[in-house]
JSON list of N, CA and C in Angstrom, two decimals:
[
{"chain": "A", "resi": 1002, "resn": "MET", "atom": "N", "xyz": [0.72, -1.29, -0.02]},
{"chain": "A", "resi": 1002, "resn": "MET", "atom": "CA", "xyz": [-0.01, 0.13, -0.04]},
{"chain": "A", "resi": 1002, "resn": "MET", "atom": "C", "xyz": [0.53, 1.00, 0.03]},
{"chain": "A", "resi": 1003, "resn": "ASN", "atom": "N", "xyz": [1.90, 1.11, 0.46]},
{"chain": "A", "resi": 1003, "resn": "ASN", "atom": "CA", "xyz": [2.76, 2.34, 0.67]},
{"chain": "A", "resi": 1003, "resn": "ASN", "atom": "C", "xyz": [3.49, 2.57, -0.56]},
{"chain": "A", "resi": 1004, "resn": "LEU", "atom": "N", "xyz": [3.99, 1.53, -1.27]},
{"chain": "A", "resi": 1004, "resn": "LEU", "atom": "CA", "xyz": [4.29, 1.49, -2.61]},
{"chain": "A", "resi": 1004, "resn": "LEU", "atom": "C", "xyz": [3.15, 2.27, -3.79]},
{"chain": "A", "resi": 1005, "resn": "LEU", "atom": "N", "xyz": [2.38, 2.08, -3.63]},
{"chain": "A", "resi": 1005, "resn": "LEU", "atom": "CA", "xyz": [1.07, 2.33, -4.16]},
{"chain": "A", "resi": 1005, "resn": "LEU", "atom": "C", "xyz": [0.44, 3.76, -4.09]},
{"chain": "A", "resi": 1006, "resn": "LYS", "atom": "N", "xyz": [0.79, 4.50, -2.87]},
{"chain": "A", "resi": 1006, "resn": "LYS", "atom": "CA", "xyz": [0.87, 5.75, -2.30]},
{"chain": "A", "resi": 1006, "resn": "LYS", "atom": "C", "xyz": [1.77, 6.74, -2.76]},
{"chain": "A", "resi": 1007, "resn": "SER", "atom": "N", "xyz": [3.13, 5.70, -3.06]},
{"chain": "A", "resi": 1007, "resn": "SER", "atom": "CA", "xyz": [4.51, 6.67, -3.42]},
{"chain": "A", "resi": 1007, "resn": "SER", "atom": "C", "xyz": [4.19, 6.56, -5.15]},
{"chain": "A", "resi": 1008, "resn": "LEU", "atom": "N", "xyz": [3.68, 6.00, -5.69]},
{"chain": "A", "resi": 1008, "resn": "LEU", "atom": "CA", "xyz": [3.49, 5.75, -7.23]},
{"chain": "A", "resi": 1008, "resn": "LEU", "atom": "C", "xyz": [2.36, 6.50, -7.58]},
{"chain": "A", "resi": 1009, "resn": "LEU", "atom": "N", "xyz": [1.35, 6.88, -6.91]},
{"chain": "A", "resi": 1009, "resn": "LEU", "atom": "CA", "xyz": [0.83, 7.67, -7.17]},
{"chain": "A", "resi": 1009, "resn": "LEU", "atom": "C", "xyz": [0.77, 9.21, -7.12]},
{"chain": "A", "resi": 1010, "resn": "PHE", "atom": "N", "xyz": [1.75, 9.47, -5.86]},
{"chain": "A", "resi": 1010, "resn": "PHE", "atom": "CA", "xyz": [2.18, 10.82, -5.53]},
{"chain": "A", "resi": 1010, "resn": "PHE", "atom": "C", "xyz": [3.35, 11.12, -6.88]},
{"chain": "A", "resi": 1011, "resn": "PHE", "atom": "N", "xyz": [4.03, 10.24, -7.07]},
{"chain": "A", "resi": 1011, "resn": "PHE", "atom": "CA", "xyz": [4.96, 10.65, -8.20]},
{"chain": "A", "resi": 1011, "resn": "PHE", "atom": "C", "xyz": [4.68, 11.18, -9.39]},
{"chain": "A", "resi": 1012, "resn": "ILE", "atom": "N", "xyz": [3.09, 10.02, -9.83]},
{"chain": "A", "resi": 1012, "resn": "ILE", "atom": "CA", "xyz": [2.62, 10.18, -11.25]},
{"chain": "A", "resi": 1012, "resn": "ILE", "atom": "C", "xyz": [2.01, 11.61, -11.00]},
{"chain": "A", "resi": 1013, "resn": "VAL", "atom": "N", "xyz": [1.24, 11.94, -10.01]},
{"chain": "A", "resi": 1013, "resn": "VAL", "atom": "CA", "xyz": [0.78, 13.22, -9.58]},
{"chain": "A", "resi": 1013, "resn": "VAL", "atom": "C", "xyz": [1.69, 14.16, -10.21]},
{"chain": "A", "resi": 1014, "resn": "LEU", "atom": "N", "xyz": [2.95, 14.24, -9.35]},
{"chain": "A", "resi": 1014, "resn": "LEU", "atom": "CA", "xyz": [4.14, 15.35, -9.47]},
{"chain": "A", "resi": 1014, "resn": "LEU", "atom": "C", "xyz": [4.21, 15.15, -10.43]},
{"chain": "A", "resi": 1015, "resn": "LEU", "atom": "N", "xyz": [4.79, 14.12, -11.47]},
{"chain": "A", "resi": 1015, "resn": "LEU", "atom": "CA", "xyz": [5.24, 14.15, -12.71]},
{"chain": "A", "resi": 1015, "resn": "LEU", "atom": "C", "xyz": [4.76, 15.16, -13.89]},
{"chain": "A", "resi": 1016, "resn": "VAL", "atom": "N", "xyz": [3.45, 15.03, -13.54]},
{"chain": "A", "resi": 1016, "resn": "VAL", "atom": "CA", "xyz": [2.14, 15.16, -14.51]},
{"chain": "A", "resi": 1016, "resn": "VAL", "atom": "C", "xyz": [1.92, 16.53, -14.34]},
{"chain": "A", "resi": 1017, "resn": "LEU", "atom": "N", "xyz": [2.01, 17.07, -12.94]},
{"chain": "A", "resi": 1017, "resn": "LEU", "atom": "CA", "xyz": [1.64, 18.66, -12.89]},
{"chain": "A", "resi": 1017, "resn": "LEU", "atom": "C", "xyz": [3.21, 19.47, -12.80]},
{"chain": "A", "resi": 1018, "resn": "SER", "atom": "N", "xyz": [4.27, 18.71, -12.74]},
{"chain": "A", "resi": 1018, "resn": "SER", "atom": "CA", "xyz": [5.56, 19.74, -13.40]},
{"chain": "A", "resi": 1018, "resn": "SER", "atom": "C", "xyz": [5.43, 19.79, -14.93]},
{"chain": "A", "resi": 1019, "resn": "ARG", "atom": "N", "xyz": [4.95, 18.69, -15.78]},
{"chain": "A", "resi": 1019, "resn": "ARG", "atom": "CA", "xyz": [4.60, 19.19, -17.37]},
{"chain": "A", "resi": 1019, "resn": "ARG", "atom": "C", "xyz": [3.70, 20.23, -17.43]},
{"chain": "A", "resi": 1020, "resn": "LEU", "atom": "N", "xyz": [2.55, 20.23, -16.44]},
{"chain": "A", "resi": 1020, "resn": "LEU", "atom": "CA", "xyz": [1.74, 21.66, -16.74]},
{"chain": "A", "resi": 1020, "resn": "LEU", "atom": "C", "xyz": [2.33, 22.89, -16.63]},
{"chain": "A", "resi": 1021, "resn": "ILE", "atom": "N", "xyz": [3.02, 23.19, -15.69]},
{"chain": "A", "resi": 1021, "resn": "ILE", "atom": "CA", "xyz": [3.17, 24.17, -14.89]},
{"chain": "A", "resi": 1021, "resn": "ILE", "atom": "C", "xyz": [4.16, 24.82, -15.83]},
{"chain": "A", "resi": 1022, "resn": "PRO", "atom": "N", "xyz": [4.37, 26.02, -15.85]},
{"chain": "A", "resi": 1022, "resn": "PRO", "atom": "CA", "xyz": [5.68, 26.86, -16.81]},
{"chain": "A", "resi": 1022, "resn": "PRO", "atom": "C", "xyz": [6.50, 26.46, -16.25]},
{"chain": "A", "resi": 1023, "resn": "HIS", "atom": "N", "xyz": [7.72, 26.57, -17.05]},
{"chain": "A", "resi": 1023, "resn": "HIS", "atom": "CA", "xyz": [9.08, 26.24, -15.93]},
{"chain": "A", "resi": 1023, "resn": "HIS", "atom": "C", "xyz": [10.38, 26.81, -16.92]},
{"chain": "A", "resi": 1024, "resn": "PRO", "atom": "N", "xyz": [11.45, 26.82, -16.91]},
{"chain": "A", "resi": 1024, "resn": "PRO", "atom": "CA", "xyz": [12.54, 27.75, -17.48]},
{"chain": "A", "resi": 1024, "resn": "PRO", "atom": "C", "xyz": [13.18, 26.52, -18.17]},
{"chain": "A", "resi": 1025, "resn": "PRO", "atom": "N", "xyz": [13.47, 27.14, -19.41]},
{"chain": "A", "resi": 1025, "resn": "PRO", "atom": "CA", "xyz": [14.22, 26.28, -20.40]},
{"chain": "A", "resi": 1025, "resn": "PRO", "atom": "C", "xyz": [15.12, 25.27, -19.97]},
{"chain": "A", "resi": 1026, "resn": "ASN", "atom": "N", "xyz": [15.26, 23.99, -20.36]},
{"chain": "A", "resi": 1026, "resn": "ASN", "atom": "CA", "xyz": [16.37, 23.20, -20.10]},
{"chain": "A", "resi": 1026, "resn": "ASN", "atom": "C", "xyz": [16.22, 22.41, -18.82]},
{"chain": "A", "resi": 1027, "resn": "PHE", "atom": "N", "xyz": [14.73, 22.81, -18.02]},
{"chain": "A", "resi": 1027, "resn": "PHE", "atom": "CA", "xyz": [14.36, 21.98, -16.76]},
{"chain": "A", "resi": 1027, "resn": "PHE", "atom": "C", "xyz": [13.37, 20.93, -16.79]},
{"chain": "A", "resi": 1028, "resn": "THR", "atom": "N", "xyz": [14.06, 20.01, -17.18]},
{"chain": "A", "resi": 1028, "resn": "THR", "atom": "CA", "xyz": [12.95, 18.83, -17.22]},
{"chain": "A", "resi": 1028, "resn": "THR", "atom": "C", "xyz": [12.83, 18.24, -15.92]},
{"chain": "A", "resi": 1029, "resn": "PRO", "atom": "N", "xyz": [11.96, 18.27, -14.75]},
{"chain": "A", "resi": 1029, "resn": "PRO", "atom": "CA", "xyz": [11.14, 17.44, -13.90]},
{"chain": "A", "resi": 1029, "resn": "PRO", "atom": "C", "xyz": [11.19, 15.91, -14.52]},
{"chain": "A", "resi": 1030, "resn": "LEU", "atom": "N", "xyz": [10.40, 15.61, -15.47]},
{"chain": "A", "resi": 1030, "resn": "LEU", "atom": "CA", "xyz": [9.91, 14.23, -16.03]},
{"chain": "A", "resi": 1030, "resn": "LEU", "atom": "C", "xyz": [11.51, 13.84, -16.23]},
{"chain": "A", "resi": 1031, "resn": "ILE", "atom": "N", "xyz": [12.02, 14.26, -17.00]},
{"chain": "A", "resi": 1031, "resn": "ILE", "atom": "CA", "xyz": [13.36, 13.63, -17.08]},
{"chain": "A", "resi": 1031, "resn": "ILE", "atom": "C", "xyz": [14.21, 13.11, -15.91]},
{"chain": "A", "resi": 1032, "resn": "ALA", "atom": "N", "xyz": [14.34, 14.13, -14.82]},
{"chain": "A", "resi": 1032, "resn": "ALA", "atom": "CA", "xyz": [14.97, 13.86, -13.61]},
{"chain": "A", "resi": 1032, "resn": "ALA", "atom": "C", "xyz": [14.58, 12.73, -12.73]},
{"chain": "A", "resi": 1033, "resn": "GLY", "atom": "N", "xyz": [12.85, 12.51, -12.96]},
{"chain": "A", "resi": 1033, "resn": "GLY", "atom": "CA", "xyz": [12.09, 11.69, -12.38]},
{"chain": "A", "resi": 1033, "resn": "GLY", "atom": "C", "xyz": [12.31, 10.58, -12.96]},
{"chain": "A", "resi": 1034, "resn": "ALA", "atom": "N", "xyz": [12.74, 10.34, -14.15]},
{"chain": "A", "resi": 1034, "resn": "ALA", "atom": "CA", "xyz": [12.99, 8.89, -15.14]},
{"chain": "A", "resi": 1034, "resn": "ALA", "atom": "C", "xyz": [13.99, 8.35, -14.85]},
{"chain": "A", "resi": 1035, "resn": "VAL", "atom": "N", "xyz": [15.18, 9.45, -14.48]},
{"chain": "A", "resi": 1035, "resn": "VAL", "atom": "CA", "xyz": [16.38, 8.90, -14.13]},
{"chain": "A", "resi": 1035, "resn": "VAL", "atom": "C", "xyz": [16.41, 8.32, -12.83]},
{"chain": "A", "resi": 1036, "resn": "PHE", "atom": "N", "xyz": [15.73, 8.96, -11.58]},
{"chain": "A", "resi": 1036, "resn": "PHE", "atom": "CA", "xyz": [15.95, 8.75, -10.14]},
{"chain": "A", "resi": 1036, "resn": "PHE", "atom": "C", "xyz": [15.22, 7.37, -10.18]},
{"chain": "A", "resi": 1037, "resn": "LEU", "atom": "N", "xyz": [13.97, 6.74, -11.00]},
{"chain": "A", "resi": 1037, "resn": "LEU", "atom": "CA", "xyz": [12.84, 5.63, -10.37]},
{"chain": "A", "resi": 1037, "resn": "LEU", "atom": "C", "xyz": [13.85, 4.84, -10.41]},
{"chain": "A", "resi": 1038, "resn": "PRO", "atom": "N", "xyz": [14.68, 4.18, -10.95]},
{"chain": "A", "resi": 1038, "resn": "PRO", "atom": "CA", "xyz": [15.08, 2.99, -10.78]},
{"chain": "A", "resi": 1038, "resn": "PRO", "atom": "C", "xyz": [15.79, 3.13, -9.60]},
{"chain": "A", "resi": 1039, "resn": "PHE", "atom": "N", "xyz": [16.20, 4.02, -8.45]},
{"chain": "A", "resi": 1039, "resn": "PHE", "atom": "CA", "xyz": [16.96, 3.95, -7.26]},
{"chain": "A", "resi": 1039, "resn": "PHE", "atom": "C", "xyz": [15.77, 3.96, -6.22]},
{"chain": "A", "resi": 1040, "resn": "MET", "atom": "N", "xyz": [14.57, 4.00, -6.48]},
{"chain": "A", "resi": 1040, "resn": "MET", "atom": "CA", "xyz": [13.29, 3.60, -5.83]},
{"chain": "A", "resi": 1040, "resn": "MET", "atom": "C", "xyz": [12.54, 2.32, -6.20]},
{"chain": "A", "resi": 1041, "resn": "LEU", "atom": "N", "xyz": [12.73, 2.23, -7.68]},
{"chain": "A", "resi": 1041, "resn": "LEU", "atom": "CA", "xyz": [11.77, 1.03, -7.72]},
{"chain": "A", "resi": 1041, "resn": "LEU", "atom": "C", "xyz": [13.20, -0.29, -8.64]},
{"chain": "A", "resi": 1042, "resn": "LYS", "atom": "N", "xyz": [12.21, -1.59, -8.29]},
{"chain": "A", "resi": 1042, "resn": "LYS", "atom": "CA", "xyz": [13.40, -2.41, -9.01]},
{"chain": "A", "resi": 1042, "resn": "LYS", "atom": "C", "xyz": [12.60, -3.32, -9.91]},
{"chain": "A", "resi": 1043, "resn": "GLU", "atom": "N", "xyz": [11.24, -2.89, -10.28]},
{"chain": "A", "resi": 1043, "resn": "GLU", "atom": "CA", "xyz": [10.51, -3.60, -11.82]},
{"chain": "A", "resi": 1043, "resn": "GLU", "atom": "C", "xyz": [10.73, -2.83, -12.73]},
{"chain": "A", "resi": 1044, "resn": "ARG", "atom": "N", "xyz": [11.01, -3.48, -13.82]},
{"chain": "A", "resi": 1044, "resn": "ARG", "atom": "CA", "xyz": [11.47, -2.99, -14.73]},
{"chain": "A", "resi": 1044, "resn": "ARG", "atom": "C", "xyz": [10.62, -2.47, -15.86]},
{"chain": "A", "resi": 1045, "resn": "THR", "atom": "N", "xyz": [9.29, -3.12, -15.92]},
{"chain": "A", "resi": 1045, "resn": "THR", "atom": "CA", "xyz": [8.31, -2.24, -16.38]},
{"chain": "A", "resi": 1045, "resn": "THR", "atom": "C", "xyz": [7.43, -1.05, -15.70]},
{"chain": "A", "resi": 1046, "resn": "LEU", "atom": "N", "xyz": [7.59, -0.84, -14.39]},
{"chain": "A", "resi": 1046, "resn": "LEU", "atom": "CA", "xyz": [7.48, 0.20, -13.61]},
{"chain": "A", "resi": 1046, "resn": "LEU", "atom": "C", "xyz": [8.52, 1.31, -14.31]},
{"chain": "A", "resi": 1047, "resn": "ILE", "atom": "N", "xyz": [9.87, 0.95, -14.03]},
{"chain": "A", "resi": 1047, "resn": "ILE", "atom": "CA", "xyz": [10.71, 2.05, -14.65]},
{"chain": "A", "resi": 1047, "resn": "ILE", "atom": "C", "xyz": [10.64, 2.42, -15.82]},
{"chain": "A", "resi": 1048, "resn": "ILE", "atom": "N", "xyz": [10.22, 1.85, -16.79]},
{"chain": "A", "resi": 1048, "resn": "ILE", "atom": "CA", "xyz": [10.11, 2.34, -18.26]},
{"chain": "A", "resi": 1048, "resn": "ILE", "atom": "C", "xyz": [9.11, 3.15, -18.33]},
{"chain": "A", "resi": 1049, "resn": "GLY", "atom": "N", "xyz": [7.81, 2.20, -17.76]},
{"chain": "A", "resi": 1049, "resn": "GLY", "atom": "CA", "xyz": [6.49, 2.59, -17.90]},
{"chain": "A", "resi": 1049, "resn": "GLY", "atom": "C", "xyz": [6.01, 4.15, -17.46]},
{"chain": "A", "resi": 1050, "resn": "LEU", "atom": "N", "xyz": [6.54, 4.01, -15.83]},
{"chain": "A", "resi": 1050, "resn": "LEU", "atom": "CA", "xyz": [5.90, 5.38, -15.51]},
{"chain": "A", "resi": 1050, "resn": "LEU", "atom": "C", "xyz": [5.93, 6.64, -16.07]},
{"chain": "A", "resi": 1051, "resn": "PRO", "atom": "N", "xyz": [7.12, 6.93, -16.54]},
{"chain": "A", "resi": 1051, "resn": "PRO", "atom": "CA", "xyz": [7.38, 8.21, -16.98]},
{"chain": "A", "resi": 1051, "resn": "PRO", "atom": "C", "xyz": [6.87, 8.35, -18.25]},
{"chain": "A", "resi": 1052, "resn": "ILE", "atom": "N", "xyz": [6.46, 7.36, -19.01]},
{"chain": "A", "resi": 1052, "resn": "ILE", "atom": "CA", "xyz": [5.64, 7.34, -20.50]},
{"chain": "A", "resi": 1052, "resn": "ILE", "atom": "C", "xyz": [3.97, 7.47, -20.32]},
{"chain": "A", "resi": 1053, "resn": "LEU", "atom": "N", "xyz": [3.78, 6.81, -18.96]},
{"chain": "A", "resi": 1053, "resn": "LEU", "atom": "CA", "xyz": [2.11, 7.16, -18.79]},
{"chain": "A", "resi": 1053, "resn": "LEU", "atom": "C", "xyz": [1.95, 8.48, -18.04]},
{"chain": "A", "resi": 1054, "resn": "CYS", "atom": "N", "xyz": [3.34, 8.81, -17.58]},
{"chain": "A", "resi": 1054, "resn": "CYS", "atom": "CA", "xyz": [3.31, 10.46, -17.49]},
{"chain": "A", "resi": 1054, "resn": "CYS", "atom": "C", "xyz": [3.09, 11.36, -18.10]},
{"chain": "A", "resi": 1055, "resn": "LEU", "atom": "N", "xyz": [3.73, 10.87, -19.44]},
{"chain": "A", "resi": 1055, "resn": "LEU", "atom": "CA", "xyz": [3.63, 12.03, -20.60]},
{"chain": "A", "resi": 1055, "resn": "LEU", "atom": "C", "xyz": [2.21, 11.63, -21.34]},
{"chain": "A", "resi": 1056, "resn": "PHE", "atom": "N", "xyz": [1.86, 10.43, -21.13]},
{"chain": "A", "resi": 1056, "resn": "PHE", "atom": "CA", "xyz": [0.60, 10.48, -21.74]},
{"chain": "A", "resi": 1056, "resn": "PHE", "atom": "C", "xyz": [-0.39, 11.20, -21.08]},
{"chain": "A", "resi": 1057, "resn": "ILE", "atom": "N", "xyz": [-0.81, 11.27, -20.04]},
{"chain": "A", "resi": 1057, "resn": "ILE", "atom": "CA", "xyz": [-1.57, 11.63, -19.37]},
{"chain": "A", "resi": 1057, "resn": "ILE", "atom": "C", "xyz": [-1.37, 13.05, -19.61]},
{"chain": "A", "resi": 1058, "resn": "SER", "atom": "N", "xyz": [0.08, 13.88, -19.45]},
{"chain": "A", "resi": 1058, "resn": "SER", "atom": "CA", "xyz": [-0.05, 15.22, -19.40]},
{"chain": "A", "resi": 1058, "resn": "SER", "atom": "C", "xyz": [-0.41, 15.37, -21.31]},
{"chain": "A", "resi": 1059, "resn": "ASP", "atom": "N", "xyz": [-0.20, 14.70, -22.05]},
{"chain": "A", "resi": 1059, "resn": "ASP", "atom": "CA", "xyz": [-0.75, 15.02, -23.79]},
{"chain": "A", "resi": 1059, "resn": "ASP", "atom": "C", "xyz": [-2.13, 14.66, -23.66]},
{"chain": "A", "resi": 1060, "resn": "LEU", "atom": "N", "xyz": [-2.83, 13.88, -22.74]},
{"chain": "A", "resi": 1060, "resn": "LEU", "atom": "CA", "xyz": [-3.73, 14.06, -22.64]},
{"chain": "A", "resi": 1060, "resn": "LEU", "atom": "C", "xyz": [-4.60, 15.66, -22.38]},
{"chain": "A", "resi": 1061, "resn": "ILE", "atom": "N", "xyz": [-4.02, 16.04, -21.74]},
{"chain": "A", "resi": 1061, "resn": "ILE", "atom": "CA", "xyz": [-4.32, 17.53, -20.82]},
{"chain": "A", "resi": 1061, "resn": "ILE", "atom": "C", "xyz": [-4.09, 18.62, -21.92]},
{"chain": "A", "resi": 1062, "resn": "ILE", "atom": "N", "xyz": [-2.69, 18.48, -22.59]},
{"chain": "A", "resi": 1062, "resn": "ILE", "atom": "CA", "xyz": [-1.71, 19.24, -23.25]},
{"chain": "A", "resi": 1062, "resn": "ILE", "atom": "C", "xyz": [-2.25, 19.36, -25.02]},
{"chain": "A", "resi": 1063, "resn": "GLY", "atom": "N", "xyz": [-2.81, 18.06, -24.88]},
{"chain": "A", "resi": 1063, "resn": "GLY", "atom": "CA", "xyz": [-2.97, 17.83, -26.48]},
{"chain": "A", "resi": 1063, "resn": "GLY", "atom": "C", "xyz": [-1.55, 17.14, -27.01]},
{"chain": "A", "resi": 1064, "resn": "PHE", "atom": "N", "xyz": [-2.15, 16.54, -27.69]},
{"chain": "A", "resi": 1064, "resn": "PHE", "atom": "CA", "xyz": [-0.69, 15.60, -28.36]},
{"chain": "A", "resi": 1064, "resn": "PHE", "atom": "C", "xyz": [-0.69, 16.40, -29.53]},
{"chain": "A", "resi": 1065, "resn": "HIS", "atom": "N", "xyz": [0.89, 15.91, -30.07]},
{"chain": "A", "resi": 1065, "resn": "HIS", "atom": "CA", "xyz": [1.58, 16.72, -31.20]},
{"chain": "A", "resi": 1065, "resn": "HIS", "atom": "C", "xyz": [2.35, 15.93, -32.08]},
{"chain": "A", "resi": 1066, "resn": "SER", "atom": "N", "xyz": [2.96, 16.08, -33.36]},
{"chain": "A", "resi": 1066, "resn": "SER", "atom": "CA", "xyz": [3.62, 15.36, -34.58]},
{"chain": "A", "resi": 1066, "resn": "SER", "atom": "C", "xyz": [4.75, 14.52, -34.17]},
{"chain": "A", "resi": 1067, "resn": "LEU", "atom": "N", "xyz": [5.35, 15.26, -32.96]},
{"chain": "A", "resi": 1067, "resn": "LEU", "atom": "CA", "xyz": [6.55, 14.74, -32.53]},
{"chain": "A", "resi": 1067, "resn": "LEU", "atom": "C", "xyz": [6.57, 13.73, -31.25]},
{"chain": "A", "resi": 1068, "resn": "MET", "atom": "N", "xyz": [5.29, 13.00, -31.07]},
{"chain": "A", "resi": 1068, "resn": "MET", "atom": "CA", "xyz": [5.04, 12.25, -29.91]},
{"chain": "A", "resi": 1068, "resn": "MET", "atom": "C", "xyz": [5.86, 11.23, -29.77]},
{"chain": "A", "resi": 1069, "resn": "LEU", "atom": "N", "xyz": [6.38, 10.64, -30.88]},
{"chain": "A", "resi": 1069, "resn": "LEU", "atom": "CA", "xyz": [6.71, 9.45, -30.95]},
{"chain": "A", "resi": 1069, "resn": "LEU", "atom": "C", "xyz": [8.26, 9.41, -30.69]},
{"chain": "A", "resi": 1070, "resn": "TRP", "atom": "N", "xyz": [8.90, 10.57, -31.07]},
{"chain": "A", "resi": 1070, "resn": "TRP", "atom": "CA", "xyz": [10.42, 10.70, -30.85]},
{"chain": "A", "resi": 1070, "resn": "TRP", "atom": "C", "xyz": [10.25, 10.99, -29.34]},
{"chain": "A", "resi": 1071, "resn": "THR", "atom": "N", "xyz": [9.26, 11.92, -28.76]},
{"chain": "A", "resi": 1071, "resn": "THR", "atom": "CA", "xyz": [9.34, 12.16, -27.31]},
{"chain": "A", "resi": 1071, "resn": "THR", "atom": "C", "xyz": [9.34, 10.49, -26.53]},
{"chain": "A", "resi": 1072, "resn": "TYR", "atom": "N", "xyz": [7.91, 10.18, -26.91]},
{"chain": "A", "resi": 1072, "resn": "TYR", "atom": "CA", "xyz": [8.01, 8.52, -26.02]},
{"chain": "A", "resi": 1072, "resn": "TYR", "atom": "C", "xyz": [9.21, 8.17, -26.45]},
{"chain": "A", "resi": 1073, "resn": "GLY", "atom": "N", "xyz": [9.52, 7.59, -27.86]},
{"chain": "A", "resi": 1073, "resn": "GLY", "atom": "CA", "xyz": [10.92, 7.26, -27.84]},
{"chain": "A", "resi": 1073, "resn": "GLY", "atom": "C", "xyz": [12.17, 7.12, -27.13]},
{"chain": "A", "resi": 1074, "resn": "ALA", "atom": "N", "xyz": [12.49, 8.76, -27.01]},
{"chain": "A", "resi": 1074, "resn": "ALA", "atom": "CA", "xyz": [13.27, 9.13, -25.96]},
{"chain": "A", "resi": 1074, "resn": "ALA", "atom": "C", "xyz": [13.15, 8.86, -24.47]},
{"chain": "A", "resi": 1075, "resn": "PHE", "atom": "N", "xyz": [12.15, 8.55, -24.06]},
{"chain": "A", "resi": 1075, "resn": "PHE", "atom": "CA", "xyz": [11.90, 8.04, -22.62]},
{"chain": "A", "resi": 1075, "resn": "PHE", "atom": "C", "xyz": [11.89, 6.66, -22.49]},
{"chain": "A", "resi": 1076, "resn": "LEU", "atom": "N", "xyz": [11.73, 6.20, -23.53]},
{"chain": "A", "resi": 1076, "resn": "LEU", "atom": "CA", "xyz": [11.77, 4.91, -23.77]},
{"chain": "A", "resi": 1076, "resn": "LEU", "atom": "C", "xyz": [13.97, 4.56, -23.56]},
{"chain": "A", "resi": 1077, "resn": "ILE", "atom": "N", "xyz": [14.17, 5.15, -24.66]},
{"chain": "A", "resi": 1077, "resn": "ILE", "atom": "CA", "xyz": [15.41, 5.21, -24.58]},
{"chain": "A", "resi": 1077, "resn": "ILE", "atom": "C", "xyz": [16.26, 5.45, -23.04]},
{"chain": "A", "resi": 1078, "resn": "ILE", "atom": "N", "xyz": [15.73, 6.36, -22.31]},
{"chain": "A", "resi": 1078, "resn": "ILE", "atom": "CA", "xyz": [16.42, 6.75, -21.15]},
{"chain": "A", "resi": 1078, "resn": "ILE", "atom": "C", "xyz": [15.98, 5.49, -19.96]},
{"chain": "A", "resi": 1079, "resn": "GLY", "atom": "N", "xyz": [14.67, 5.03, -19.99]},
{"chain": "A", "resi": 1079, "resn": "GLY", "atom": "CA", "xyz": [14.62, 4.29, -19.21]},
{"chain": "A", "resi": 1079, "resn": "GLY", "atom": "C", "xyz": [15.15, 2.72, -19.13]},
{"chain": "A", "resi": 1080, "resn": "LEU", "atom": "N", "xyz": [15.42, 2.68, -20.41]},
{"chain": "A", "resi": 1080, "resn": "LEU", "atom": "CA", "xyz": [16.10, 1.06, -20.79]},
{"chain": "A", "resi": 1080, "resn": "LEU", "atom": "C", "xyz": [17.63, 1.29, -20.22]},
{"chain": "A", "resi": 1081, "resn": "THR", "atom": "N", "xyz": [18.16, 2.67, -20.33]},
{"chain": "A", "resi": 1081, "resn": "THR", "atom": "CA", "xyz": [19.60, 2.95, -20.46]},
{"chain": "A", "resi": 1081, "resn": "THR", "atom": "C", "xyz": [19.90, 3.08, -18.86]},
{"chain": "A", "resi": 1082, "resn": "VAL", "atom": "N", "xyz": [18.98, 3.55, -18.12]},
{"chain": "A", "resi": 1082, "resn": "VAL", "atom": "CA", "xyz": [19.37, 3.84, -16.72]},
{"chain": "A", "resi": 1082, "resn": "VAL", "atom": "C", "xyz": [18.91, 2.65, -16.05]},
{"chain": "A", "resi": 1083, "resn": "PHE", "atom": "N", "xyz": [17.47, 1.82, -16.45]},
{"chain": "A", "resi": 1083, "resn": "PHE", "atom": "CA", "xyz": [17.60, 0.62, -15.73]},
{"chain": "A", "resi": 1083, "resn": "PHE", "atom": "C", "xyz": [18.94, -0.73, -15.98]},
{"chain": "A", "resi": 1084, "resn": "ASN", "atom": "N", "xyz": [19.49, -0.27, -16.87]},
{"chain": "A", "resi": 1084, "resn": "ASN", "atom": "CA", "xyz": [20.77, -1.29, -17.22]},
{"chain": "A", "resi": 1084, "resn": "ASN", "atom": "C", "xyz": [22.11, -0.43, -16.70]},
{"chain": "A", "resi": 1085, "resn": "ILE", "atom": "N", "xyz": [21.85, 0.84, -16.49]},
{"chain": "A", "resi": 1085, "resn": "ILE", "atom": "CA", "xyz": [23.07, 1.23, -15.75]},
{"chain": "A", "resi": 1085, "resn": "ILE", "atom": "C", "xyz": [23.00, 1.13, -14.16]},
{"chain": "A", "resi": 1086, "resn": "SER", "atom": "N", "xyz": [21.75, 0.99, -13.41]},
{"chain": "A", "resi": 1086, "resn": "SER", "atom": "CA", "xyz": [21.53, 0.79, -11.92]},
{"chain": "A", "resi": 1086, "resn": "SER", "atom": "C", "xyz": [21.57, -0.30, -11.34]}
]
């Protein structure tokens, strides 16, 4: 139950961080994706959670033509960080 609350808090925090204005080159979603393997050990959550946050925020912001490249970059980040940690 504690892990579920932590994951829900993490998802809400990352989605909100994408919706509020922030300085250029400041991406809390990437920082969260890099930090996630140190919090979790399950590969599907490490890779899927940042992509889920992107998708939820894209539902609110709107979809764009470069979505596949953005989601692919987060997939590569998740795989790389999982293999390093």
